[in-house]
Short mmCIF file of C-alpha atoms and ligand atoms in Angstrom, two decimals:
data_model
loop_
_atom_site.label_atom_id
_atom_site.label_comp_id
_atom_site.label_asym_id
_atom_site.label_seq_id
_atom_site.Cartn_x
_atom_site.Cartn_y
_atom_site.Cartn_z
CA UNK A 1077 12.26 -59.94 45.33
CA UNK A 1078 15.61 -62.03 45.74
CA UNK A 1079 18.42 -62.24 43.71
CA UNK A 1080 22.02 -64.16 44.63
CA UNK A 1081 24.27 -60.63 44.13
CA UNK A 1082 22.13 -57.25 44.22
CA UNK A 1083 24.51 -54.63 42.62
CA UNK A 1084 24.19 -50.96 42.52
CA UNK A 1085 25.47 -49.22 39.45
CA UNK A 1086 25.60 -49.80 35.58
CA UNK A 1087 28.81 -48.21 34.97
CA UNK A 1088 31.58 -50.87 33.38
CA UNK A 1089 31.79 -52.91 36.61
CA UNK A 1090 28.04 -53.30 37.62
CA UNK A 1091 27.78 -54.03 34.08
CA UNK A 1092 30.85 -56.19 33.28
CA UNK A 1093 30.02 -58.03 36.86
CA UNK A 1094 26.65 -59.13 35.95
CA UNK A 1095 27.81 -60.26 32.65
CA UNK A 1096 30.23 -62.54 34.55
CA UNK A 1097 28.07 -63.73 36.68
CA UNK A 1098 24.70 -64.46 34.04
CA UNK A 1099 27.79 -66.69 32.33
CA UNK A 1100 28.06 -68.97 35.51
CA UNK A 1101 24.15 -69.20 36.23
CA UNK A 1102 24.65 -66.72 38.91
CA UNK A 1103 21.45 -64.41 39.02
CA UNK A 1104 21.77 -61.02 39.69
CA UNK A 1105 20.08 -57.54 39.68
CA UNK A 1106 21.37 -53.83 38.41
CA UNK A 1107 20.14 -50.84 40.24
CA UNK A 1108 21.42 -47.68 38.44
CA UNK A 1109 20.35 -43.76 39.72
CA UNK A 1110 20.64 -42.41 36.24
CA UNK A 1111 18.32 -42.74 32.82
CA UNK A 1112 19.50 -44.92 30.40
CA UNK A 1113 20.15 -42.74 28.16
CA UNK A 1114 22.36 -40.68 30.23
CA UNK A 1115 24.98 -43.79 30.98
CA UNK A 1116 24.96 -44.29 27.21
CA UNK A 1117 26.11 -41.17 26.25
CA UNK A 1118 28.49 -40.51 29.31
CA UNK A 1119 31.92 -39.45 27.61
CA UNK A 1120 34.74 -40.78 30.02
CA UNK A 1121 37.54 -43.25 29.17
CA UNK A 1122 39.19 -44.00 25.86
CA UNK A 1123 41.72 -46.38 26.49
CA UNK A 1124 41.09 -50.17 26.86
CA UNK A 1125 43.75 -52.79 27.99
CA UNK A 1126 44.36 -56.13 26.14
CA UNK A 1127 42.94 -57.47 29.01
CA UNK A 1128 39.92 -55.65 29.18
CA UNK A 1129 39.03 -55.72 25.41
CA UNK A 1130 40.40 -59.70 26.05
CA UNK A 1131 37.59 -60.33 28.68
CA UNK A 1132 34.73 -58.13 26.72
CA UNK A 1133 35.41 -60.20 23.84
CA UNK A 1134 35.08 -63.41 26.25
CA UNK A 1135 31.57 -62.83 27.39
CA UNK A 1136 30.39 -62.16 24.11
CA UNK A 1137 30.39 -58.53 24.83
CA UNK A 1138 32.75 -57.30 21.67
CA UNK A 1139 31.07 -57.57 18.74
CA UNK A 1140 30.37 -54.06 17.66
CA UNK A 1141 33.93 -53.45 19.68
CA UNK A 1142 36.02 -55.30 17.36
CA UNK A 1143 34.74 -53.38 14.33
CA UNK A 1144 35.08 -50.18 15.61
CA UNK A 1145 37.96 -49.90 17.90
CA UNK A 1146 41.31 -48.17 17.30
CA UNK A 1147 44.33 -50.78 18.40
CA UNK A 1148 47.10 -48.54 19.12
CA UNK A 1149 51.07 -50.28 19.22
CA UNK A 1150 52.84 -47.39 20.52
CA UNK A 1151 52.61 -43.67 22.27
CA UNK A 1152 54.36 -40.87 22.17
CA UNK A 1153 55.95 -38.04 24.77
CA UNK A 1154 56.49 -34.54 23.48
CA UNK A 1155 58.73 -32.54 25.79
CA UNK A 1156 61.43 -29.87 25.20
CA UNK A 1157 60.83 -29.73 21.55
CA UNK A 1158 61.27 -33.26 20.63
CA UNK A 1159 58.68 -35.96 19.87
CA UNK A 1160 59.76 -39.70 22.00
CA UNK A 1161 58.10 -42.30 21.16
CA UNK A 1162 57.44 -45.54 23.24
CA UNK A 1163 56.81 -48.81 20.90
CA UNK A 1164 54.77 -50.79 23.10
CA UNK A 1165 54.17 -53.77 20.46
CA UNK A 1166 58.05 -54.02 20.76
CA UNK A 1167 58.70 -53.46 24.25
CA UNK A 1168 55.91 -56.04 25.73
CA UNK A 1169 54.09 -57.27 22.72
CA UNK A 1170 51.02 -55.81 23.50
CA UNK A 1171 48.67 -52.72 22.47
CA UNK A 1172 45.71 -50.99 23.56
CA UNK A 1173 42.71 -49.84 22.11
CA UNK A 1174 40.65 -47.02 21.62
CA UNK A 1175 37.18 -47.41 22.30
CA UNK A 1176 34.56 -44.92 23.96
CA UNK A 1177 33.84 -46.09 27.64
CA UNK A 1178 30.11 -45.07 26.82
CA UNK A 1179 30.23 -47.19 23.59
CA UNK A 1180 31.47 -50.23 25.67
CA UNK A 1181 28.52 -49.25 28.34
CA UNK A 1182 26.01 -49.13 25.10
CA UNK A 1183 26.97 -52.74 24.16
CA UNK A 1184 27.23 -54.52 27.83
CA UNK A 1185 23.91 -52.84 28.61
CA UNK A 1186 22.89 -54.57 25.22
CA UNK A 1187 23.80 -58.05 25.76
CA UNK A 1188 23.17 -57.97 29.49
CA UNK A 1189 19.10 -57.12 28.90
CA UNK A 1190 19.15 -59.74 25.60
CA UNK A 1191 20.34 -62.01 28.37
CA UNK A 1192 17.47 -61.39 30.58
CA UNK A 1193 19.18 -60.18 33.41
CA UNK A 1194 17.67 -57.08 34.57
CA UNK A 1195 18.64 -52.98 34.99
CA UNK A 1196 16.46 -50.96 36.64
CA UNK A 1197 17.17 -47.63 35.20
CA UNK A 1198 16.08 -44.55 37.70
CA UNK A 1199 16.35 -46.20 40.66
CA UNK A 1200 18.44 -44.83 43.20
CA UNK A 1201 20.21 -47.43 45.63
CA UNK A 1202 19.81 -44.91 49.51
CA UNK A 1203 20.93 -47.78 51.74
CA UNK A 1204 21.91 -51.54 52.68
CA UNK A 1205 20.57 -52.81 55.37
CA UNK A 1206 21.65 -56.64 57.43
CA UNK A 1207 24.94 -57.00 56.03
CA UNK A 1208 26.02 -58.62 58.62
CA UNK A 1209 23.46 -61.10 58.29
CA UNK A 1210 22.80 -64.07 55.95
CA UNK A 1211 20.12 -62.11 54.11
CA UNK A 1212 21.52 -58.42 53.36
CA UNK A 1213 19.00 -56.15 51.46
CA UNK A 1214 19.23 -53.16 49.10
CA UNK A 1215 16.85 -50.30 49.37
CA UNK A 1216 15.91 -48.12 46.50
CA UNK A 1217 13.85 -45.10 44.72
CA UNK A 1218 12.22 -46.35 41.96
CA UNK A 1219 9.09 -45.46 40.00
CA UNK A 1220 8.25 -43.36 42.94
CA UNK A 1221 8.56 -45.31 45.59
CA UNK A 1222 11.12 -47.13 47.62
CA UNK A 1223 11.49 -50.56 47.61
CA UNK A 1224 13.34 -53.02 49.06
CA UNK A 1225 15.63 -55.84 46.73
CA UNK A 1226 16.98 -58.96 49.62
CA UNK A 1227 20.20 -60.72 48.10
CA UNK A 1228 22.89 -63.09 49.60
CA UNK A 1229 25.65 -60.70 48.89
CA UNK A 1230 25.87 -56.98 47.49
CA UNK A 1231 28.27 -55.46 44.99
CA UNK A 1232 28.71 -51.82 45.38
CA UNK A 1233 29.99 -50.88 41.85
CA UNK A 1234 28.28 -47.20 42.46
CA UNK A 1235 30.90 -45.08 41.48
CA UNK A 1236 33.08 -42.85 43.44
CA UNK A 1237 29.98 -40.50 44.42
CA UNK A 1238 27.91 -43.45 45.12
CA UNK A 1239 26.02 -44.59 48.39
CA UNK A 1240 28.28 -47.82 48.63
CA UNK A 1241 31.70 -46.84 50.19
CA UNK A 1242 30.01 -44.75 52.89
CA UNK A 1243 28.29 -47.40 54.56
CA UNK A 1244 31.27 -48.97 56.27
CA UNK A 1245 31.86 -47.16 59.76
CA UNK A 1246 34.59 -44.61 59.28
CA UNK A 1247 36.30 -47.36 61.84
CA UNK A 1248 36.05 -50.23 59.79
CA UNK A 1249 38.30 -48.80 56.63
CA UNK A 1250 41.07 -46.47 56.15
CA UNK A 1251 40.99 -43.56 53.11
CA UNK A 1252 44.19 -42.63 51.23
CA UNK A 1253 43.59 -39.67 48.95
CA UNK A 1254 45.57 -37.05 46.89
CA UNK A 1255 43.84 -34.21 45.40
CA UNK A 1256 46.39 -32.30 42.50
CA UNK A 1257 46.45 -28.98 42.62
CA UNK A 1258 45.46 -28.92 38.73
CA UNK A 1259 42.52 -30.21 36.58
CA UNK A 1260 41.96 -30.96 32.87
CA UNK A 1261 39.72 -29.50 30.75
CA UNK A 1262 38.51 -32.40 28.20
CA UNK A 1263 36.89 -31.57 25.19
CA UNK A 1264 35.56 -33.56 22.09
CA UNK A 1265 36.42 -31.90 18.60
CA UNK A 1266 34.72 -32.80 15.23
CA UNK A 1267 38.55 -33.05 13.32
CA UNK A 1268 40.81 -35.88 11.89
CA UNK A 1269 43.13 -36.66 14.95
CA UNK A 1270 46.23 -34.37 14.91
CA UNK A 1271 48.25 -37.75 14.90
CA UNK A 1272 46.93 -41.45 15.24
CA UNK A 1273 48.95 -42.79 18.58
CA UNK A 1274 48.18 -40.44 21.68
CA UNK A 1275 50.46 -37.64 22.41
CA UNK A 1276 51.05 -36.86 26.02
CA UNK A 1277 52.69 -33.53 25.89
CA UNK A 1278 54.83 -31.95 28.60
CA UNK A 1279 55.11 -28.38 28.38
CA UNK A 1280 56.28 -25.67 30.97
CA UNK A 1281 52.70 -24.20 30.51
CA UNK A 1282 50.83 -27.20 31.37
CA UNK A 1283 50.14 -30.59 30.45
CA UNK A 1284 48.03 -31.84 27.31
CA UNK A 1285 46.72 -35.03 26.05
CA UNK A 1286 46.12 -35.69 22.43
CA UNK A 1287 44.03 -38.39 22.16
CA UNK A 1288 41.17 -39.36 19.88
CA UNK A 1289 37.48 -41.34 19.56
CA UNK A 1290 37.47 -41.94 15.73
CA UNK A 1291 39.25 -41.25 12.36
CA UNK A 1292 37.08 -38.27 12.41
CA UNK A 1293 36.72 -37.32 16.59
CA UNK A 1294 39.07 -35.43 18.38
CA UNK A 1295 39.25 -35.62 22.14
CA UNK A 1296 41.87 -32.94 23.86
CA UNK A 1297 42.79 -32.30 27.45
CA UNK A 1298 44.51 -29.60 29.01
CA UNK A 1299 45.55 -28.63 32.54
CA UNK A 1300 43.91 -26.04 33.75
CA UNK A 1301 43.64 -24.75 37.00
CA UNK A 1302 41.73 -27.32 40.04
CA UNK A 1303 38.67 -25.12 40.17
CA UNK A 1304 38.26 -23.54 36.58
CA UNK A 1305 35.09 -22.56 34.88
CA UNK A 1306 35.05 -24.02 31.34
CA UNK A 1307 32.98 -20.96 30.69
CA UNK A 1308 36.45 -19.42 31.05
CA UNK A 1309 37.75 -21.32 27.96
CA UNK A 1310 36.52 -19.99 24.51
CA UNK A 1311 37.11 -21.64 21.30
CA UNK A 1312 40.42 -19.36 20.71
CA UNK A 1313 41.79 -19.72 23.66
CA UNK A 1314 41.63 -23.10 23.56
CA UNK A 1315 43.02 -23.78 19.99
CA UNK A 1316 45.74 -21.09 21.03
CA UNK A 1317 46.16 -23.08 24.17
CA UNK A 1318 46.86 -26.06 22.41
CA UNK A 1319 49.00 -24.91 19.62
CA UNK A 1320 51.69 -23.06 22.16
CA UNK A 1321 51.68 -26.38 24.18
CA UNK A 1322 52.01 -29.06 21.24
CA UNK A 1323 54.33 -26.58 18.93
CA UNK A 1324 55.01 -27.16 15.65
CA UNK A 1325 57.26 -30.05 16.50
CA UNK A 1326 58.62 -32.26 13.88
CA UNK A 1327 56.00 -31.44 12.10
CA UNK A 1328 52.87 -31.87 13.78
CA UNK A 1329 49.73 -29.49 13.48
CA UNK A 1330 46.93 -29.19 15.72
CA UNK A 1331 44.24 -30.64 13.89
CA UNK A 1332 40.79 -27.95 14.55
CA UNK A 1333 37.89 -28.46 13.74
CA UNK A 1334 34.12 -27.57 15.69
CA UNK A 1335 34.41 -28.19 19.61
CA UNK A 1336 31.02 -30.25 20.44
CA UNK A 1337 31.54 -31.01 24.38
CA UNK A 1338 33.68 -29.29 27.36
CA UNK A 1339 34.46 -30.81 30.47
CA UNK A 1340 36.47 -30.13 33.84
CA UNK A 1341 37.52 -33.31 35.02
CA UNK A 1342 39.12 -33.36 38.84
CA UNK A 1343 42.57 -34.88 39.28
CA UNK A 1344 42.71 -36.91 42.39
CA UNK A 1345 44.04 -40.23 43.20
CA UNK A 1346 42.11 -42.57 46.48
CA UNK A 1347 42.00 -45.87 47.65
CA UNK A 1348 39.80 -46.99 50.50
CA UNK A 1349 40.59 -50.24 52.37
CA UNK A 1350 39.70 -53.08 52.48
CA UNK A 1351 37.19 -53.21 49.18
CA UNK A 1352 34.82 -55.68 51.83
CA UNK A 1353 32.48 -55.24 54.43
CA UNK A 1354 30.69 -58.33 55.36
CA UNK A 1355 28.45 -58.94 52.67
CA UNK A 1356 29.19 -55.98 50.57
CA UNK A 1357 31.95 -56.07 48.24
CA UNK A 1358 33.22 -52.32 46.42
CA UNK A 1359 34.31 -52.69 42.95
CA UNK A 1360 35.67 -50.08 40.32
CA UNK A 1361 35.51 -46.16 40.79
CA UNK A 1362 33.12 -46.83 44.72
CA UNK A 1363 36.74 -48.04 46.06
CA UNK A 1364 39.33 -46.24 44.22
CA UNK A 1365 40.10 -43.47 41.58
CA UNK A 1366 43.23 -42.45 39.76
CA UNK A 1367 43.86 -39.64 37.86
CA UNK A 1368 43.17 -40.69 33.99
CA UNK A 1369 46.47 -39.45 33.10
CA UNK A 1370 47.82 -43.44 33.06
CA UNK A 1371 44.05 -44.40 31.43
CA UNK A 1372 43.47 -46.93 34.47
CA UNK A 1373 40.25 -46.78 36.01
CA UNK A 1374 37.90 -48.54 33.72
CA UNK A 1375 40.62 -51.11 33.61
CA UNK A 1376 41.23 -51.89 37.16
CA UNK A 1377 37.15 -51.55 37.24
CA UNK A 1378 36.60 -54.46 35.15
CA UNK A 1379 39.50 -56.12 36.43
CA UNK A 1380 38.45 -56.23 39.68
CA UNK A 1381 34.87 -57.48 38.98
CA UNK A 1382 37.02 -60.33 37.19
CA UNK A 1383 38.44 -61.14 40.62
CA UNK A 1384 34.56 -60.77 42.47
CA UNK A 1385 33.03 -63.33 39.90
CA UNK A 1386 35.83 -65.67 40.40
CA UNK A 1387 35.01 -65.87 44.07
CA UNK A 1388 31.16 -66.02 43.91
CA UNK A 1389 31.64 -68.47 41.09
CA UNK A 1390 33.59 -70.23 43.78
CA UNK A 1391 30.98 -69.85 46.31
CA UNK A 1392 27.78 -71.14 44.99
CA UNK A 1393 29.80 -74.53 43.32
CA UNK A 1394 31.56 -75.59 45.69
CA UNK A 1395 30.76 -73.42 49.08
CA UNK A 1396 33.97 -71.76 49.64
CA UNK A 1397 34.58 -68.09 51.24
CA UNK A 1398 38.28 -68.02 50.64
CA UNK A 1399 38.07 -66.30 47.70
CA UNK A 1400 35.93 -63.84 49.24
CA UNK A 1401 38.65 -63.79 51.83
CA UNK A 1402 41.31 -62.98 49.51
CA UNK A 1403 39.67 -60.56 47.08
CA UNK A 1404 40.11 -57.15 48.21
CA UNK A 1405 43.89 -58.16 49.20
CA UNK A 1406 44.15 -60.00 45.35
CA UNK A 1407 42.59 -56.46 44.15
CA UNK A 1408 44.54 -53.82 45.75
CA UNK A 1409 47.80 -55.23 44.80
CA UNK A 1410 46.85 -54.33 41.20
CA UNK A 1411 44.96 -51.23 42.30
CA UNK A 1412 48.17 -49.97 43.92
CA UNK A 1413 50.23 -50.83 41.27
CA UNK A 1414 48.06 -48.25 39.24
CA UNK A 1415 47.77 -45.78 41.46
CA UNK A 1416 51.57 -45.81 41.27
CA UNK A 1417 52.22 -45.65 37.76
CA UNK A 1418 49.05 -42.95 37.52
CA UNK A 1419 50.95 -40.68 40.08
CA UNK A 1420 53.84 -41.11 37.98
CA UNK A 1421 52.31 -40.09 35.06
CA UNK A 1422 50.67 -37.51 36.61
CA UNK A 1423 53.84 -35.64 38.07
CA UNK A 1424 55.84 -36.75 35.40
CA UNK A 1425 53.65 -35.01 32.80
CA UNK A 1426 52.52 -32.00 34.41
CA UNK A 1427 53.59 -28.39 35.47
CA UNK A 1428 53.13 -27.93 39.47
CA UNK A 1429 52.10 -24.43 39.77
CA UNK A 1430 54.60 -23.85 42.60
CA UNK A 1431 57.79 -25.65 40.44
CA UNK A 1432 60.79 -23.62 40.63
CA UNK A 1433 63.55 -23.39 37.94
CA UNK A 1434 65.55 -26.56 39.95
CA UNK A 1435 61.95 -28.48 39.89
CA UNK A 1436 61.11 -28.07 35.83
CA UNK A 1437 64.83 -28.88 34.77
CA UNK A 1438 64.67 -32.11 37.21
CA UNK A 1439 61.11 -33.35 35.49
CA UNK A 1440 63.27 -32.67 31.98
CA UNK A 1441 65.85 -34.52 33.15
CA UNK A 1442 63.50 -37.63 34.74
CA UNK A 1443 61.34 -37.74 30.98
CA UNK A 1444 64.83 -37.95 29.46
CA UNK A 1445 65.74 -40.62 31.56
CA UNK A 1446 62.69 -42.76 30.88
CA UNK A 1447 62.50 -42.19 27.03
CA UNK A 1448 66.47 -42.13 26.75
CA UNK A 1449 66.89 -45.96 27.58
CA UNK A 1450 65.14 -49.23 26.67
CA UNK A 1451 64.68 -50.17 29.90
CA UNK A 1452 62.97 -47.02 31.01
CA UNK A 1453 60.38 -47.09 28.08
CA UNK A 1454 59.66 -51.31 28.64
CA UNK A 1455 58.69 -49.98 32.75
CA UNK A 1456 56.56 -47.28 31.11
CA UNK A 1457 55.18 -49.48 28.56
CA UNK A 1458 54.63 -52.11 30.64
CA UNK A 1459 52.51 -50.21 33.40
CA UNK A 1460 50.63 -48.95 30.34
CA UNK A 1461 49.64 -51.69 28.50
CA UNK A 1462 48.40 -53.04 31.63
CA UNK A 1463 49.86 -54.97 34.92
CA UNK A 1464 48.85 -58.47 35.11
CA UNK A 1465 46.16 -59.73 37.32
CA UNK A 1466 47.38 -62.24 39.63
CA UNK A 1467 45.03 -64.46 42.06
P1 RFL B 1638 31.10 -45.53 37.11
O1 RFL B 1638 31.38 -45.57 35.67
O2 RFL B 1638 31.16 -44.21 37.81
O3 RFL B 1638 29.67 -46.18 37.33
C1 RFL B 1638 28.98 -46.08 38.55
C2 RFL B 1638 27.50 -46.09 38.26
O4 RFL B 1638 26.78 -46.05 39.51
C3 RFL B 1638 25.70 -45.15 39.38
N1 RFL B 1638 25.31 -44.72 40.73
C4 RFL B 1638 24.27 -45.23 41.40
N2 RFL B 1638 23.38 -46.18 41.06
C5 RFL B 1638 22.42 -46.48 41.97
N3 RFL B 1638 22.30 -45.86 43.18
C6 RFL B 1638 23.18 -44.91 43.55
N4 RFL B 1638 23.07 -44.32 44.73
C7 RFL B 1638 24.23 -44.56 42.64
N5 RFL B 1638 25.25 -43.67 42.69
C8 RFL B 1638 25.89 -43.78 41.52
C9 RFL B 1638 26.24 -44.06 38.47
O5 RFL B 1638 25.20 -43.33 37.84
C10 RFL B 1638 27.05 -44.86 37.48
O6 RFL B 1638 26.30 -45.27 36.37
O7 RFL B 1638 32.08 -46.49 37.92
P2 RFL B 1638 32.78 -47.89 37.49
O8 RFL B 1638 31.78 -48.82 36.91
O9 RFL B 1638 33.58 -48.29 38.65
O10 RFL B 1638 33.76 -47.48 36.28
C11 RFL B 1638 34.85 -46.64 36.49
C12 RFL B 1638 35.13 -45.82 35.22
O11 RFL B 1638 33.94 -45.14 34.83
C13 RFL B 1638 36.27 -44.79 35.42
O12 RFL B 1638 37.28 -45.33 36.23
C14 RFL B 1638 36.88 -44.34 34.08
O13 RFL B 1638 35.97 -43.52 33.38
C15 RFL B 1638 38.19 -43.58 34.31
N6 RFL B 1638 38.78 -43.06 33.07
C16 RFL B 1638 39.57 -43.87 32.26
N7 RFL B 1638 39.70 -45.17 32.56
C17 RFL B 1638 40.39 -45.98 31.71
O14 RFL B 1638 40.54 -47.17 32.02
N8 RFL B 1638 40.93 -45.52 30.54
C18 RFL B 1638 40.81 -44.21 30.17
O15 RFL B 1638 41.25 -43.82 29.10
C19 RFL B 1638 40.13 -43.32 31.06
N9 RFL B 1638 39.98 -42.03 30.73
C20 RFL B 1638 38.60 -41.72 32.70
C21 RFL B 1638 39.22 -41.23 31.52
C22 RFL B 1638 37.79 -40.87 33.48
C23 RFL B 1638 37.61 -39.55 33.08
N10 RFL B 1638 36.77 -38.73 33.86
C24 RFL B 1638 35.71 -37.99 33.31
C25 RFL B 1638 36.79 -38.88 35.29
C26 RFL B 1638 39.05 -39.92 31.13
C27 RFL B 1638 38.27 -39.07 31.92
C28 RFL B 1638 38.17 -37.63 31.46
C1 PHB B 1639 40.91 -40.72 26.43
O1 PHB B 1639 40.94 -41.12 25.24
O2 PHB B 1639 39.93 -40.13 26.90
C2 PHB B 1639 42.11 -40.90 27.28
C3 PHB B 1639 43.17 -41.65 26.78
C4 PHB B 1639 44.32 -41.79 27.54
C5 PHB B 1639 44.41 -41.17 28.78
C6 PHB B 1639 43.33 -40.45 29.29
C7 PHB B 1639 42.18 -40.31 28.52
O3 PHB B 1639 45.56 -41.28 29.47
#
């Protein structure tokens, strides 16, 4: 079998990419490990861009989306017993939107199968082979055996565990990785959210996130030590958890209600370079990963598969490689940019275990800085509602 772009993975930028591509008569393939029912029902990101809920609405993607989905004008910091909050429809006249990443999964998996391009669920990419000749190839498990899928190019959008990123000689790219020395502990809550803009709270016991999936789904984070056992976190600690960390400021009550998932999710931020290797281009989560504290990845995953389409649209019209020349540069300018303003977030928000007294009165002093003047919230805002992305 032969198809122009063999891709591996039907997370948001396997799925988003062959969306793009079905749109310019561009045929292409999805090979994904996992059932299809497990990808559905995935719970990762929350947070959508303008951008990103811009482009799912373009490809005819956003149907259910725009029905359900929470648009959110403004955020808020809690520190040192005082609510700040950051107007983002003010400072840069946009939002963002609440919207389950496995809900947006649901729908492109939806429209990409009505379309007739196909998923193979269950079949595990192992290996690319001839990429440095015209005819690269993709083997794979399925069904019980392995079989081979030939393409003209390959787009590893496998995830950061996946088979893609490893198949460029350690010599050929160069890793830059940060591993926190905390982790969160997500969980999803049947309750009304405590509030209805997300509450990133700093507190000299540890981070946590209020965020939410519905008017009647909670979803909570808190740091927690790198290598905790949920198992470690009953129901009352966690309520008591929460309750010490977001107070009883200005008013605001933990909302509780039954706890229905827990999760430990690893903080860690890594970029590999550059996103190409002959024929096989990484997109999304296979080439980089942030720390969700700044709610980027899904974003820079679909905005880099944005870039990819534009330069195999490119390709089979007119001919051209430049923009296959230019993507993973065009890419990792916005990729850094986030990995930036995640960091930021990140040590901006949290409590280093090792922090001395000088350390947590300097973070004070740095969230007071950013919420105490316009121009500090419009460069928060800005990084959060998204950084453009520029060809
Ligand atoms: P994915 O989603 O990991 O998809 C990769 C797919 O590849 C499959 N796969 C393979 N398939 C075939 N053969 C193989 N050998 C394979 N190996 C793996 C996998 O099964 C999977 O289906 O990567 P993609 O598409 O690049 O998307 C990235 C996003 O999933 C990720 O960046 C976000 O979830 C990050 N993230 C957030 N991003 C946001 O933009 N906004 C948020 O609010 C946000 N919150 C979050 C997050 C991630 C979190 N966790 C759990 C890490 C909150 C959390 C808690
Ligand atoms: C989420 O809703 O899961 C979410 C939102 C914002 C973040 C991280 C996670 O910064």
């Amino acid at each position: 079998m032969h198809v122009q772009v063999g891709i591996a993975g039907a997370g948001p930028a396997g799925l988003m990419l062959a969306r793009l591509l079905h749109l310019q008569g561009i045929s292409s393939v999805i090979l994904e490990s996992r059932t299809r029912p497990y990808v559905e029902t995935r719970i990762r990101a929350g947070l959508l861009e303008q951008g990103s809920v811009d482009l799912i609405n373009e490809t005819g993607m956003g149907e259910r989306m725009r029905r359900e989905y929470l648009p959110h004008d403004g955020l808020e910091f809690i520190f040192g017993g005082k609510r700040h909050r950051f107007d983002m429809q003010e400072l840069t006249g946009r939002r963002v939107y609440i919207y389950g990443q496995q809900e947006a999964v649901k729908d492109m998996i939806a429209v990409n199968l009505a379309a007739g391009v196909p998923i193979h669920f269950e079949a595990k990419v192992s290996a690319f082979e001839g990429l440095d000749t015209g005819k690269p190839s993709i083997r794979y498990m399925h069904e019980g055996s392995e079989k081979t899928l030939t393409c003209d190019y390959i787009a590893g959008c496998d995830g950061f565990h996946g088979v893609s990123r490893a198949t460029f000689a350690a010599g050929d790219r160069r890793d830059y990785d940060r591993v926190y020395p905390f982790g969160w502990l997500g969980i999803l809550v049947d309750a009304p959210p405590s509030h209805h803009e997300l509450l990133y709270c700093h507190h000299e016991r540890g981070f946590a996130l209020f965020t939410l999936r519905s008017s009647t789904v909670s979803r909570l984070y808190l740091q927690v030590e790198p290598d905790e056992d949920e198992k470690n976190w009953s129901d009352d600690r966690i309520w008591n958890e929460l309750r010490v960390r977001l107070g009883n400021i200005d008013g605001l009550k933990v909302s509780e209600g039954k706890i229905t998932q827990r999760t430990m999710v690893e903080m860690r931020s890594y970029v590999t370079e550059p996103m190409r290797h002959e024929r096989l281009f990484l997109a999304g989560d296979s080439a980089h990963i942030v720390p969700p504290t700044g709610a980027k990845g899904m974003n820079l995953a679909i905005s880099d598969v944005y870039v990819l389409s534009k330069a195999f649209t490119a390709f089979y019209k007119t001919g051209t490689t430049a923009l296959f020349d230019a993507y993973s540069d065009t890419c990792l300018r916005r990729v850094w940019g986030a990995q930036h303003f995640s960091w930021w977030m990140t040590s901006m928000l949290h409590t280093m275990p090792d922090a001395s007294a000088f350390d947590l009165k300097r973070q004070i002093a740095e969230l007071q800085t950013v919420c105490g003047s316009r121009a500090g919230r419009k460069l928060l805002a800005e990084n959060y509602a998204g950084l453009p992305i520029e060809m």
